[in-house]
Amino acid sequence: MKKNVTISDVAKQAEVSKTTISRYLNGHFGNMSSETKDRIEQVISELNYRPNRQAQALKSKRSFLIGVIVSDISNMYSSLLLKGIGEVLGEAGYQMIIMDAANSIEKEQDLLHKLIDQSVEGIILQPSLREASHYQFIKDENIPLLLVDRGIEPLIFPLVTTDNETATKKMIKQILDKQYERVVVVSEPLADIVTREIRYHSIKEVVETKNCLLNLVEVTKETNLNHEIEKCLKYHEKTAIFASNGKMLMEILTILITEKIELPDEIGITGFDDWNLSALVGPGITSIEQQTQAIGNVSGTQMLSYLEDETKENETKIVSAIIRTRNSI
Amino acid sequence: MKKNVTISDVAKQAEVSKTTISRYLNGHFGNMSSETKDRIEQVISELNYRPNRQAQALKSKRSFLIGVIVSDISNMYSSLLLKGIGEVLGEAGYQMIIMDAANSIEKEQDLLHKLIDQSVEGIILQPSLREASHYQFIKDENIPLLLVDRGIEPLIFPLVTTDNETATKKMIKQILDKQYERVVVVSEPLADIVTREIRYHSIKEVVETKNCLLNLVEVTKETNLNHEIEKCLKYHEKTAIFASNGKMLMEILTILITEKIELPDEIGITGFDDWNLSALVGPGITSIEQQTQAIGNVSGTQMLSYLEDETKENETKIVSAIIRTRNSI
DNA sequence: ATGAAAGCGCTAACAT
DNA sequence: ATGTTAGCGCTTTCAT
């Protein structure tokens, strides 16, 4: 069992003071003789020395840690987001502490505190709550918080998100162009998350200008989705379902395919998120692809810039989405 | 801007020494008067004090940090694995530092060092290399390493993985029962990862006892998968493709569906992994579902037990897989 | 039942 | 060109 080698061991071995080693480590060779430099380099590799990050952080107030909280890590969205963030932050020498709020608002609050306890330099959060008050304490701690995917009210932090409004409206126009007479939006409860509301209202806005009916199904644990879809099939109007996120789209498709409903003849279906499956299921599912990894990249970049310059404004960065037109509407 | 409150602030305010506060924090109220206890509790909540983890770790050698490295965080497998690990570790008061090796063996090595720099108490790794020598240094550092998904040679660390052999053999038996005369295994390069080899050899073993032909297609960046599949379609024998992981299965299905190949009439298809899509694509894809989240749970549990008792043997924990029988073979 | 003091591994004035 | 010294915020031994 090898004991951990510290800066003192290196100093002793190299016959200089800890200060000099520290200077070497931090690249402060103002006027360090190249002999000592070489000797230190030599000793470090000999002893296999690596500085202790905790000690560095404690003293220098720089942890090089960024906390990231996603609302559900098993969601495809999270995977791509984390990939994107990690690419940028890793490049810049930061580590991510990733945490999973597991769709629990209590857990999210707990995790935020835990991140702060770890002295993270910044936090990237996909928030589970829409009221800014729940996140005010982070502002008080004076640590940069960047929201991703979802906004809060009022929007007191910077945000990186998809252009939900544009993408949704474009898609609805496609639906209307195909002479649909009724759109059924299937969404998780609107009130919880701003993004859901934006998507719904974008639809509503477009639909209402045309002679088209609109229904909203808010899905909770109690909802019998099978039953809701049956209702859709009974409408006399030509009907399209709009799933407001990938999970909903997935669940609806499972039912439609299982029940051997003809798409788009018996019913049209589209919505957010275009995952691998969309091209392969049924006749090909027309859907909206969020550029999630790009959102991650932008988030990482923004975070880095806040770290450098804390006076930045609360700007919102919008990343466009892509309409994947296939044959389900 | 609020300055960070430290244990000294609390001590001052509560009119006791830092020692007493520390005792309180760590639950060492051997014979602390309940008055002081109450007073400390009071002051802590008043000042909103939270101990600094870095300082605690530095002094006590307990970081409560577990490093996790996955080979590609955008893979569905990683998501579920992380979910599973996180559930167990979070419950036990540990934080995960999750890192993405992004399918790079250099990056993986670098990340391992970075984790050690962060004083993680243990590491859970989905290894990208099969030679144990690359990971020997972790043993030297005396920090518990748990492998997940993939083994190394020799297997000098504990491992949690799917029962690849049993699942693969069961599936191949189903294929043989259906009178297939040729099996084409499509895999990423066998030599790189032990698991791939296990899967292939399990197939080979079963197939060779029967009157059935066997092909192996090792897919690299240069491979033209379309072309390989065309070849499969031209065989005179009744042929089934076995995709050795979810990514391969996905890519093959994309081609088969795009080309409107009739499944399973023109060709049979099955393999690892059963993700959401498998039930929805084509006639329903028969495939092998790894219980990935369970593997994560087991990994977390094992890690906790190593943390408690470092003398544990290098046991391998096998988690069974589930055959999802549908209609693609 | 509580404190004083030393020190974890590092950094950064302030020396020289 | 390099060293001395004082801490960062905490835990723990040894006192009392």
XYZ file of C-alpha atoms (C1' of nucleotides) in Angstrom:
690
model
C 0.000 0.000 0.000
C 1.531 3.167 -1.271
C 1.066 6.253 0.811
C -0.109 9.337 -0.932
C 2.677 11.596 -2.066
C 2.162 15.251 -1.222
C 3.697 18.493 -2.259
C 6.007 18.253 0.764
C 7.430 14.956 -0.414
C 8.175 16.480 -3.762
C 9.728 19.536 -2.146
C 11.949 17.430 0.056
C 13.055 15.190 -2.770
C 13.736 18.117 -5.081
C 15.442 20.041 -2.296
C 13.365 23.156 -2.711
C 10.455 24.625 -0.755
C 6.812 23.781 -1.187
C 6.324 27.263 -2.575
C 8.557 26.530 -5.496
C 6.705 23.333 -6.227
C 3.420 25.162 -6.015
C 4.749 27.760 -8.413
C 5.786 25.031 -10.776
C 2.390 23.360 -10.602
C 0.582 26.546 -11.374
C 2.865 27.583 -14.165
C 4.218 30.564 -12.266
C 7.769 30.184 -13.394
C 8.399 33.910 -13.242
C 12.106 33.493 -12.990
C 12.603 29.940 -11.911
C 15.943 28.563 -12.969
C 15.543 25.948 -15.595
C 17.613 23.598 -13.437
C 15.078 23.630 -10.630
C 12.310 23.394 -13.156
C 13.840 20.304 -14.664
C 14.588 18.815 -11.284
C 11.018 19.325 -10.150
C 9.622 17.866 -13.316
C 11.889 14.892 -12.811
C 10.919 14.334 -9.190
C 7.236 14.684 -9.922
C 7.262 11.999 -12.534
C 9.521 9.860 -10.405
C 7.211 10.000 -7.423
C 4.171 9.967 -9.623
C 2.911 13.005 -7.826
C -0.501 14.482 -8.503
C -1.798 17.452 -6.565
C -4.778 16.940 -4.310
C -7.725 18.802 -5.786
C -9.553 19.171 -2.507
C -6.606 20.899 -0.907
C -6.141 23.114 -3.921
C -9.789 24.023 -3.926
C -9.837 24.702 -0.214
C -7.005 27.143 -0.468
C -7.491 28.715 -3.851
C -11.278 28.782 -3.997
C -11.155 27.156 -7.409
C -12.693 23.703 -7.560
C -13.015 23.362 -11.330
C -16.246 21.573 -10.613
C -19.498 22.314 -12.392
C -22.681 20.790 -11.058
C -25.287 19.559 -13.510
C -28.756 18.478 -12.468
C -31.074 16.808 -14.964
C -34.674 16.063 -14.205
C -34.402 12.417 -15.220
C -31.145 10.873 -16.220
C -32.751 7.855 -17.867
C -34.346 10.152 -20.411
C -32.726 10.308 -23.824
C -32.783 14.083 -23.625
C -30.476 14.019 -20.625
C -27.976 11.732 -22.285
C -27.474 14.001 -25.232
C -27.490 17.099 -23.104
C -24.821 15.723 -20.806
C -22.769 14.643 -23.768
C -22.900 18.159 -25.139
C -22.090 19.880 -21.878
C -19.304 17.450 -21.085
C -17.559 17.994 -24.390
C -17.189 21.688 -23.750
C -16.431 21.652 -20.050
C -14.008 18.753 -20.264
C -12.069 20.570 -22.927
C -11.744 23.547 -20.607
C -10.459 21.479 -17.709
C -13.630 21.365 -15.662
C -15.242 18.282 -14.181
C -18.986 17.782 -14.061
C -20.746 16.523 -10.997
C -23.886 15.128 -12.568
C -26.947 14.546 -10.475
C -30.342 13.071 -11.210
C -33.349 14.791 -9.693
C -35.375 11.724 -10.692
C -38.417 13.908 -11.333
C -38.636 14.853 -7.710
C -38.788 18.475 -6.721
C -37.680 17.728 -3.174
C -34.707 15.816 -4.424
C -33.802 18.621 -6.779
C -33.656 21.128 -3.942
C -31.569 18.749 -1.888
C -29.157 18.170 -4.730
C -28.707 21.873 -5.326
C -27.562 22.242 -1.749
C -25.276 19.263 -2.091
C -23.667 20.787 -5.138
C -23.023 23.991 -3.282
C -21.527 21.986 -0.425
C -19.089 20.555 -2.942
C -17.964 24.069 -3.807
C -18.974 23.826 -7.423
C -18.084 26.926 -9.382
C -21.286 26.901 -11.361
C -24.528 24.966 -11.759
C -26.380 23.941 -14.888
C -29.938 22.997 -14.084
C -32.887 21.576 -15.959
C -35.410 22.876 -13.466
C -38.366 20.905 -12.172
C -40.149 23.934 -10.825
C -41.281 27.084 -12.554
C -41.259 29.558 -9.683
C -38.038 31.496 -9.467
C -38.363 31.772 -5.709
C -37.201 28.193 -5.284
C -33.879 29.047 -6.840
C -33.333 32.453 -5.318
C -30.997 31.024 -2.680
C -28.491 30.124 -5.361
C -28.311 33.714 -6.389
C -27.711 34.594 -2.761
C -24.828 32.128 -2.648
C -23.394 34.050 -5.519
C -22.796 31.055 -7.687
C -23.598 31.189 -11.410
C -26.695 29.224 -12.338
C -27.582 28.438 -15.921
C -30.972 26.996 -16.751
C -31.344 24.615 -19.603
C -34.377 23.353 -21.489
C -36.912 24.990 -19.211
C -37.384 28.516 -18.016
C -38.686 29.802 -14.695
C -40.793 32.809 -13.761
C -39.555 35.436 -13.567
C -36.553 34.449 -15.609
C -33.858 35.646 -13.245
C -31.174 33.355 -14.652
C -29.756 32.799 -18.114
C -31.380 30.026 -20.129
C -30.486 27.813 -23.057
C -33.391 26.164 -24.761
C -34.993 24.966 -27.953
C -36.968 27.329 -30.115
C -40.178 25.705 -29.003
C -42.499 28.294 -30.383
C -41.153 28.357 -33.905
C -40.840 24.608 -34.202
C -44.270 23.954 -32.771
C -45.938 26.487 -35.030
C -44.216 25.154 -38.099
C -45.380 21.685 -37.299
C -48.938 22.762 -36.670
C -48.970 24.553 -39.985
C -48.026 21.301 -41.664
C -50.937 19.686 -39.911
C -53.326 22.377 -41.026
C -52.008 22.181 -44.555
C -53.005 18.550 -44.560
C -56.590 19.528 -43.797
C -56.776 18.180 -40.294
C -59.872 19.420 -38.568
C -58.952 18.622 -34.989
C -55.717 18.574 -33.053
C -55.418 16.745 -29.747
C -52.460 17.842 -27.686
C -51.257 15.196 -25.259
C -49.011 16.637 -22.620
C -47.888 16.160 -19.078
C -49.515 18.768 -16.820
C -49.012 22.204 -18.334
C -48.909 24.076 -15.086
C -45.732 22.400 -13.844
C -43.307 23.326 -16.593
C -43.121 26.492 -18.644
C -41.964 24.710 -21.776
C -45.103 22.603 -21.892
C -47.195 25.698 -21.708
C -45.250 27.407 -24.458
C -45.755 24.440 -26.728
C -49.444 24.263 -26.031
C -50.030 27.953 -26.482
C -48.076 28.048 -29.700
C -50.382 25.384 -31.034
C -53.448 27.144 -29.758
C -52.433 30.402 -31.331
C -52.060 28.902 -34.797
C -55.033 26.586 -34.611
C -57.394 29.319 -33.535
C -56.782 31.331 -36.665
C -58.067 28.432 -38.711
C -61.216 26.484 -38.667
C -59.755 23.693 -36.587
C -60.746 22.228 -33.256
C -58.342 21.817 -30.382
C -58.315 19.467 -27.420
C -55.896 19.151 -24.566
C -55.260 15.936 -22.673
C -53.147 16.409 -19.594
C -51.666 13.090 -18.617
C -51.105 12.202 -14.993
C -50.548 8.869 -13.326
C -54.311 8.466 -13.161
C -54.873 8.958 -16.868
C -55.916 5.989 -18.921
C -54.117 6.782 -22.104
C -55.683 3.915 -24.008
C -59.040 5.346 -23.271
C -58.008 8.837 -24.335
C -56.761 7.537 -27.649
C -59.950 5.621 -28.231
C -61.765 8.900 -27.839
C -59.518 10.457 -30.457
C -60.365 7.706 -32.885
C -64.062 8.334 -32.510
C -64.018 11.952 -33.559
C -65.790 12.606 -36.832
C -63.250 15.223 -37.822
C -59.936 14.353 -39.357
C -57.766 14.265 -36.233
C -54.083 14.536 -35.429
C -52.442 13.920 -32.083
C -49.599 16.206 -31.022
C -47.399 14.674 -28.329
C -45.686 17.379 -26.392
C -42.573 15.403 -25.573
C -40.704 12.257 -26.472
C -42.024 10.237 -23.609
C -45.635 10.981 -24.538
C -44.965 10.345 -28.194
C -43.439 7.023 -27.276
C -46.340 5.937 -25.128
C -48.937 6.957 -27.660
C -47.131 5.183 -30.452
C -46.934 2.054 -28.379
C -50.694 2.039 -28.128
C -51.329 2.938 -31.746
C -48.972 0.259 -33.022
C -50.242 -2.363 -30.628
C -53.792 -1.645 -31.666
C -52.748 -1.741 -35.313
C -54.161 1.699 -36.004
C -53.369 2.791 -39.555
C -51.155 5.885 -39.598
C -51.969 8.459 -40.763
C -55.254 7.203 -42.209
C -57.099 6.479 -39.022
C -55.311 9.158 -37.061
C -52.355 11.486 -37.535
C -49.567 11.632 -34.988
C -46.639 13.924 -34.476
C -44.907 15.890 -31.758
C -41.685 16.474 -29.908
C -38.849 14.517 -29.930
C -37.309 12.691 -32.740
C -35.387 9.778 -31.348
C -33.907 6.835 -33.186
C -37.174 5.127 -33.436
C -39.136 7.786 -35.258
C -37.892 6.782 -38.675
C -38.506 3.114 -38.051
C -41.931 3.026 -36.535
C -45.045 2.614 -38.634
C -44.896 4.678 -41.810
C -42.176 6.861 -40.281
C -43.139 9.401 -37.653
C -43.056 13.065 -38.543
C -41.641 14.806 -35.523
C -39.614 17.667 -34.090
C -35.979 17.037 -33.386
C -34.418 19.155 -30.705
C -30.716 19.619 -31.207
C -30.062 18.475 -27.718
C -26.365 17.897 -27.937
C -25.976 21.370 -29.409
C -27.981 22.745 -26.511
C -25.484 21.040 -24.259
C -22.568 22.579 -26.132
C -24.075 26.029 -25.906
C -24.804 25.549 -22.216
C -21.225 24.568 -21.552
C -19.924 27.527 -23.486
C -22.225 29.925 -21.714
C -21.221 28.552 -18.349
C -17.582 29.072 -19.150
C -18.237 32.635 -20.108
C -20.088 33.330 -16.848
C -17.177 31.872 -14.962
C -14.887 34.325 -16.625
C -17.113 37.320 -16.400
C -19.687 37.267 -13.682
C -21.255 40.514 -14.769
C -22.939 38.945 -17.780
C -26.576 39.656 -18.411
C -29.271 37.019 -18.138
C -29.433 36.326 -21.799
C -31.519 33.502 -23.208
C -29.924 31.430 -25.930
C -32.319 29.810 -28.332
C -31.300 26.764 -30.346
C -33.410 25.955 -33.355
C -35.184 22.648 -33.793
C -35.520 20.552 -36.935
C -38.754 19.306 -38.410
C -38.377 15.727 -39.576
C -41.081 15.221 -42.120
C -42.091 11.613 -42.637
C -45.471 10.014 -43.077
C -47.445 9.997 -39.867
C -49.497 13.056 -40.641
C -22.910 39.201 -1.528
C -23.042 36.935 1.435
C -19.791 35.584 2.734
C -19.565 31.921 3.383
C -20.324 30.952 6.915
C -17.813 28.577 8.452
C -17.685 26.407 11.487
C -15.934 29.229 13.344
C -18.823 31.576 12.767
C -21.190 29.018 14.159
C -18.909 28.397 17.126
C -18.674 32.070 17.913
C -22.387 32.633 17.617
C -23.221 29.595 19.711
C -20.522 30.482 22.230
C -18.853 27.107 22.136
C -15.682 25.850 20.502
C -15.299 24.579 16.967
C -14.738 21.164 18.440
C -18.202 21.070 19.858
C -19.723 22.134 16.583
C -17.764 19.468 14.791
C -18.998 16.917 17.284
C -22.523 18.042 16.666
C -22.125 17.822 12.908
C -20.797 14.324 13.078
C -23.363 13.102 15.532
C -20.830 12.597 18.283
C -23.010 13.818 21.070
C -21.352 11.536 23.605
C -22.419 13.634 26.518
C -23.267 16.960 25.046
C -25.775 18.824 27.144
C -29.041 19.091 25.359
C -28.925 22.844 25.881
C -25.777 23.234 23.784
C -27.188 20.810 21.274
C -30.315 22.891 20.902
C -28.367 26.098 20.767
C -26.114 24.777 18.025
C -29.043 23.507 16.035
C -30.614 26.885 16.361
C -27.543 28.818 15.290
C -26.885 26.542 12.351
C -30.316 27.067 10.892
C -30.145 30.749 11.711
C -26.889 31.244 9.855
C -27.854 28.722 7.233
C -24.604 26.967 7.817
C -23.499 24.006 5.700
C -20.141 22.353 6.224
C -17.605 22.604 3.455
C -17.147 19.166 1.937
C -13.672 19.853 0.641
C -12.414 20.787 4.052
C -14.101 17.798 5.599
C -12.627 15.515 3.007
C -9.183 16.983 3.361
C -9.116 16.407 7.058
C -11.109 13.232 7.448
C -10.093 11.424 4.273
C -13.733 10.816 3.490
C -14.946 12.504 0.339
C -18.197 10.560 -0.115
C -17.460 10.787 -3.800
C -17.691 7.827 -6.165
C -16.339 8.183 -9.666
C -18.232 6.564 -12.525
C -16.864 6.317 -16.032
C -19.066 5.116 -18.870
C -17.728 4.430 -22.313
C -20.330 6.614 -24.029
C -22.818 8.649 -22.087
C -25.119 9.166 -25.057
C -25.774 5.463 -25.179
C -29.051 4.255 -23.692
C -27.141 1.650 -21.739
C -25.285 4.351 -19.833
C -28.442 6.223 -18.936
C -30.038 3.257 -17.291
C -26.828 2.183 -15.658
C -26.280 5.613 -14.142
C -29.855 5.717 -12.971
C -29.362 2.416 -11.216
C -26.065 3.308 -9.621
C -27.290 6.729 -8.573
C -30.325 5.364 -6.799
C -28.213 3.231 -4.506
C -25.318 5.593 -3.898
C -27.507 8.637 -3.411
C -29.486 6.784 -0.801
C -26.268 6.054 1.058
C -25.142 9.675 1.040
C -22.564 9.410 -1.710
C -22.247 11.672 -4.719
C -21.299 10.406 -8.138
C -18.776 12.136 -10.319
C -19.849 10.863 -13.699
C -17.460 11.014 -16.613
C -17.790 10.124 -20.269
C -14.878 8.349 -21.887
C -16.547 9.092 -25.240
C -15.239 5.812 -26.648
C -11.667 6.973 -26.326
C -9.149 4.857 -24.524
C -6.813 7.792 -23.996
C -9.575 9.838 -22.489
C -10.543 6.977 -20.244
C -7.065 6.779 -18.769
C -6.978 10.515 -18.286
C -10.342 10.506 -16.549
C -9.293 7.754 -14.196
C -6.433 9.924 -13.028
C -8.718 12.906 -12.680
C -11.062 10.919 -10.516
C -8.236 9.915 -8.261
C -7.168 13.550 -8.052
C -10.629 14.331 -6.755
C -10.101 11.864 -3.920
C -12.969 9.642 -4.933
C -13.476 6.793 -2.513
C -14.226 4.300 -5.232
C -14.518 3.988 -8.994
C -17.100 2.210 -11.095
C -15.839 1.701 -14.621
C -17.238 0.370 -17.855
C -13.826 -0.378 -19.310
C -12.785 0.394 -22.862
C -9.764 -1.865 -22.760
C -9.487 -5.532 -22.028
C -5.949 -5.779 -20.684
C -5.785 -5.571 -16.935
C -2.392 -3.903 -17.076
C -3.987 -0.592 -18.002
C -5.847 -0.516 -14.744
C -3.184 -1.886 -12.456
C -2.269 1.601 -11.264
C -5.650 1.958 -9.615
C -4.951 -1.083 -7.535
C -1.658 0.522 -6.565
C -3.494 3.638 -5.449
C -5.461 1.382 -3.217
C -8.810 2.617 -4.283
C -11.670 0.179 -4.880
C -12.457 -0.330 -8.556
C -15.583 -2.096 -9.709
C -15.984 -3.051 -13.336
C -19.369 -3.037 -14.912
C -20.677 -4.522 -18.146
C -17.293 -5.644 -19.416
C -14.536 -7.738 -17.939
C -10.795 -7.453 -18.362
C -8.042 -10.056 -18.537
C -7.021 -11.253 -16.106
C -10.049 -10.281 -14.096
C -8.273 -8.648 -11.186
C -11.243 -6.539 -10.133
C -14.828 -7.352 -9.214
C -17.329 -7.201 -12.047
C -21.077 -6.785 -12.459
C -22.446 -7.855 -15.790
C -25.244 -9.451 -17.744
C -25.455 -13.170 -18.123
C -24.342 -12.887 -21.711
C -23.669 -16.528 -22.271
C -26.992 -17.846 -21.055
C -29.032 -15.194 -22.806
C -27.183 -15.539 -26.063
C -27.455 -19.311 -26.081
C -31.148 -19.219 -25.317
C -31.722 -16.850 -28.172
C -29.705 -18.907 -30.587
C -31.674 -21.974 -29.620
C -34.833 -20.129 -30.553
C -33.281 -19.382 -33.901
C -32.313 -22.973 -34.480
C -35.757 -24.139 -33.423
C -37.139 -22.021 -36.220
C -35.062 -23.938 -38.732
C -32.669 -21.186 -39.640
C -29.754 -22.547 -41.597
C -27.375 -19.648 -41.294
C -26.655 -17.095 -38.603
C -24.785 -13.882 -39.377
C -23.379 -12.209 -36.303
C -22.876 -8.484 -36.736
C -20.614 -7.058 -34.071
C -18.171 -4.302 -33.422
C -14.611 -5.680 -33.411
C -14.451 -8.714 -31.151
C -10.896 -8.241 -30.090
C -11.483 -4.940 -28.310
C -14.057 -5.960 -25.732
C -14.408 -9.215 -23.869
C -18.191 -9.118 -23.820
C -18.372 -9.125 -27.596
C -16.212 -12.181 -27.711
C -18.298 -13.968 -25.127
C -21.427 -13.305 -27.114
C -19.893 -14.513 -30.340
C -18.431 -17.622 -28.840
C -21.641 -18.524 -27.110
C -23.338 -18.404 -30.470
C -20.611 -20.376 -32.129
C -20.729 -23.065 -29.516
C -24.427 -23.687 -29.965
C -24.504 -23.315 -33.725
C -21.690 -25.744 -34.242
C -23.588 -28.582 -32.614
C -26.271 -28.210 -35.259
C -26.261 -28.255 -38.956
C -26.161 -24.471 -39.243
C -23.747 -22.101 -40.914
C -22.185 -19.160 -39.109
C -20.771 -15.880 -40.385
C -19.179 -13.025 -38.529
C -19.238 -9.431 -39.741
C -17.011 -7.153 -37.719
C -18.127 -3.590 -38.243
C -15.621 -0.769 -38.277
C -15.882 2.742 -39.608
C -14.909 1.405 -43.001
C -17.649 -1.186 -43.170
C -20.463 -0.656 -45.638
C -23.276 -2.109 -43.652
C -25.759 -1.820 -46.485
C -23.563 -3.950 -48.575
C -23.135 -6.537 -45.832
C -26.866 -6.828 -45.438
C -27.353 -7.235 -49.140
C -25.020 -10.178 -48.948
C -27.121 -11.666 -46.181
C -30.194 -11.403 -48.334
C -28.580 -13.338 -51.121
C -27.804 -16.453 -49.144
C -29.772 -19.470 -50.254
C -30.098 -20.726 -46.715
C -32.723 -19.391 -44.372
C -30.739 -16.672 -42.611
C -30.967 -14.768 -39.357
C -28.894 -11.772 -38.325
C -27.744 -11.526 -34.724
C -26.785 -7.994 -33.712
C -24.401 -8.078 -30.836
C -25.478 -4.821 -29.271
C -28.192 -2.223 -29.355
C -26.334 0.148 -31.595
C -25.772 -2.523 -34.230
C -29.351 -3.724 -33.976
C -30.507 -0.167 -34.456
C -28.389 0.421 -37.511
C -29.329 -2.848 -39.129
C -33.002 -2.256 -38.513
C -32.746 1.158 -40.056
C -31.485 -0.409 -43.234
C -33.959 -3.281 -43.245
C -36.907 -0.994 -42.677
C -35.751 1.569 -45.186
C -35.298 -1.114 -47.797
C -38.692 -2.530 -46.907
C -37.315 -5.982 -46.259
C -40.036 -8.300 -44.987
C -39.280 -9.497 -41.476
C -38.850 -12.310 -40.769
C -39.738 -13.696 -44.192
C -36.838 -12.327 -46.176
C -34.467 -12.383 -43.242
C -34.640 -12.938 -39.505
C -33.191 -10.389 -37.100
C -32.530 -10.413 -33.391
C -29.824 -9.576 -30.896
C -28.919 -7.441 -27.928
C -30.581 -4.878 -26.644
C -34.221 -4.345 -26.209
C -34.936 -0.633 -26.128
C -38.266 1.122 -26.416
C -38.343 0.713 -30.094
C -38.112 -3.031 -30.325
C -41.791 -3.596 -29.774
C -42.779 -0.914 -32.245
C -40.581 -1.609 -35.206
C -41.668 -3.871 -38.048
C -43.454 -6.974 -36.795
C -41.901 -6.440 -33.336
C -38.271 -7.288 -32.829
C -37.370 -10.341 -30.797
C -34.408 -9.320 -28.707
C -32.466 -9.649 -25.495
C -33.172 -7.158 -22.770
C -30.364 -6.528 -20.345
C -31.617 -5.408 -16.973
C -29.383 -2.435 -17.065
C -30.862 -0.463 -14.244
C -30.629 -3.547 -12.056
C -27.005 -3.893 -13.042
C -26.571 -0.330 -11.850
C -28.282 -1.097 -8.566
C -26.113 -4.129 -7.993
C -23.003 -2.147 -8.880
C -23.894 0.531 -6.387
C -24.564 -2.023 -3.703
C -21.316 -3.830 -4.364
C -19.382 -0.594 -4.272
C -20.868 0.260 -0.900
C -19.856 -3.099 0.440
C -16.275 -2.668 -0.775
C -16.160 0.686 0.889
C -17.119 -0.910 4.155
C -14.926 -3.936 3.870
C -11.929 -3.613 1.646
C -10.895 -7.207 2.072
C -13.690 -8.447 -0.193
C -12.864 -10.951 -2.878
C -13.063 -10.168 -6.574
C -16.432 -11.688 -7.052
C -18.313 -11.378 -10.307
C -22.008 -10.643 -10.026
C -24.111 -11.867 -12.902
C -27.469 -10.306 -13.640
C -29.801 -12.329 -15.820
C -31.187 -11.008 -19.085
C -34.685 -11.354 -20.443
C -35.600 -12.732 -23.835
C -38.332 -10.655 -25.408
C -39.952 -12.890 -27.940
C -41.750 -11.060 -30.710
C -41.914 -11.708 -34.429
C -38.659 -10.861 -36.125
C -37.329 -14.409 -36.242
C -19.370 18.176 29.205
C -16.262 21.053 26.556
C -11.769 23.281 24.619
C -6.927 24.088 22.836
C -4.048 23.010 19.485
C -2.150 20.580 15.723
C -2.479 19.495 11.091
C -4.834 17.553 6.364
C -2.298 19.396 1.386
C -2.140 23.208 -0.683
C -1.450 28.643 -2.082
C 0.084 33.346 -1.693
C 1.606 37.418 0.530
C 5.760 39.062 1.977
C 10.390 38.350 2.628
C 15.326 38.000 1.119
C 15.492 33.026 -7.916
C 13.598 30.937 -3.839
C 11.928 30.463 1.109
C 9.027 31.640 5.452
C 4.788 31.878 7.198
C 0.081 32.002 7.753
C -3.997 30.183 6.827
C -8.324 27.792 3.799
C -12.420 24.970 6.953
C -12.519 21.183 9.066
C -11.493 16.825 12.581
C -9.359 14.772 16.403
C -6.183 13.857 20.196
C -5.396 15.061 24.521
C -6.552 17.952 28.293
C -9.444 19.684 31.902
